[in-house]
Short mmCIF file of C-alpha atoms and ligand atoms in Angstrom, two decimals:
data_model
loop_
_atom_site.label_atom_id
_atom_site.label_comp_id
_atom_site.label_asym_id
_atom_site.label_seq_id
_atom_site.Cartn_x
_atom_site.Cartn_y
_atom_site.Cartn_z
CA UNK A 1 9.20 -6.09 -11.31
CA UNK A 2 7.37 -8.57 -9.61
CA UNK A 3 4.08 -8.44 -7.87
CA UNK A 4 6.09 -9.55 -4.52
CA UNK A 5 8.31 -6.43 -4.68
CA UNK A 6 5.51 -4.41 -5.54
CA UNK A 7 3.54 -5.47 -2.61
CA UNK A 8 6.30 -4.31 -0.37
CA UNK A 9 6.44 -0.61 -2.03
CA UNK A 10 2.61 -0.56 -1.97
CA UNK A 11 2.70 1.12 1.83
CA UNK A 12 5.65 3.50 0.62
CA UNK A 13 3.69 4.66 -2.29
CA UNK A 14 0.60 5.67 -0.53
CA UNK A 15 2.48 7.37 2.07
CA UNK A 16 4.33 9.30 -0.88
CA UNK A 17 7.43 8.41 0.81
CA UNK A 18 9.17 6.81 -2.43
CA UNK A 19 11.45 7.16 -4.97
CA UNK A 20 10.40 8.83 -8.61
CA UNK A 21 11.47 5.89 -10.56
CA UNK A 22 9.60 3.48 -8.27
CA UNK A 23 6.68 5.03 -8.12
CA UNK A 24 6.27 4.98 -11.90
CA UNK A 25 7.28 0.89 -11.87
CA UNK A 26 4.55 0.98 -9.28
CA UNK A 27 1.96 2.99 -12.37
CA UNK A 28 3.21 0.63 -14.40
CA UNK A 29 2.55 -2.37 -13.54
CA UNK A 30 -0.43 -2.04 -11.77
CA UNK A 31 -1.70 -1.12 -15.18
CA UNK A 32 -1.09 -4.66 -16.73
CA UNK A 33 -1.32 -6.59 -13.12
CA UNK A 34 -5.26 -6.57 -11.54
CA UNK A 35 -4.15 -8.11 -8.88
CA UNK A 36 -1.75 -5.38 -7.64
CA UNK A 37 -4.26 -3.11 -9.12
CA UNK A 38 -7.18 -4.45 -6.42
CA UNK A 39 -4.37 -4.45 -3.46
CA UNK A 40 -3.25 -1.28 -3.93
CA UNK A 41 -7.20 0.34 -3.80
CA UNK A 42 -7.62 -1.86 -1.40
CA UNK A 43 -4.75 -0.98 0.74
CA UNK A 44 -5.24 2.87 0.44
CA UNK A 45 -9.11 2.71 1.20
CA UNK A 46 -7.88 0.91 4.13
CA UNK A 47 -5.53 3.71 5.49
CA UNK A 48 -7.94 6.87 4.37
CA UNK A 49 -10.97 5.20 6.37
CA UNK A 50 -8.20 4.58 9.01
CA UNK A 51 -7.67 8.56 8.66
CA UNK A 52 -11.03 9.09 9.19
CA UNK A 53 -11.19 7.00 12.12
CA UNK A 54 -8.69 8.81 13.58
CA UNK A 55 -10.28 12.54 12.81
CA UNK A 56 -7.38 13.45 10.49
CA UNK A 57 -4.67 12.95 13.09
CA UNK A 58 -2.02 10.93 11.93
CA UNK A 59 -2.51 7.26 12.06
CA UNK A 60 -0.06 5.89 14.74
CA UNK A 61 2.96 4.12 12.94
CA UNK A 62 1.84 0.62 14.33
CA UNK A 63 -1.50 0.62 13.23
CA UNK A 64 -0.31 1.33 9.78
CA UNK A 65 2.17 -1.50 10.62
CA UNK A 66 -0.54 -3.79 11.28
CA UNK A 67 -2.65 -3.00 8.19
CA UNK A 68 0.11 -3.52 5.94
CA UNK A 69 1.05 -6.66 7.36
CA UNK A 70 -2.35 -8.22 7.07
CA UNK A 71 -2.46 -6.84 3.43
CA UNK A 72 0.59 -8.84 2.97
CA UNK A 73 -0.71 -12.07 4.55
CA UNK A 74 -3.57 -11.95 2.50
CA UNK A 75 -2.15 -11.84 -0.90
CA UNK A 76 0.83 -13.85 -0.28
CA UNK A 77 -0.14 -16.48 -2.16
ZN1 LIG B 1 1.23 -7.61 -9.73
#
């Protein structure tokens, strides 16, 4: 799997919202793959302070939206 497709599942996988199998391609290669590795930590600190922000409530879809779209901007390349 490639970082590209990983990127995508990244928001998925924090949210818990994803398939077994994927999940564990997810473990996987973030294991050999820093880069993945940083966006993922990255991406969840991101949503928990987000969560905090917000008290707990849940964060509103779009903001989540947002973040996850930046994310994906920034390591595009
Ligand atoms: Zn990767």
């Amino acid at each position: 799997m490639n970082c590209r497709k990983i990127i995508k599942l990244i928001s998925d996988y924090i949210d818990r919202e994803i398939e077994e199998v994927k999940r564990e391609m997810i473990e996987e290669h973030i294991k050999i793959c820093k880069k993945c590795e940083s966006i993922l930590n990255t991406t969840e600190k991101t949503i928990k302070l987000s969560k905090v922000i917000y008290k707990n409530k849940k964060v509103p879809k779009r903001l989540e939206k947002i973040l996850y779209y930046q994310i994906r901007i920034r390591y595009k390349k």
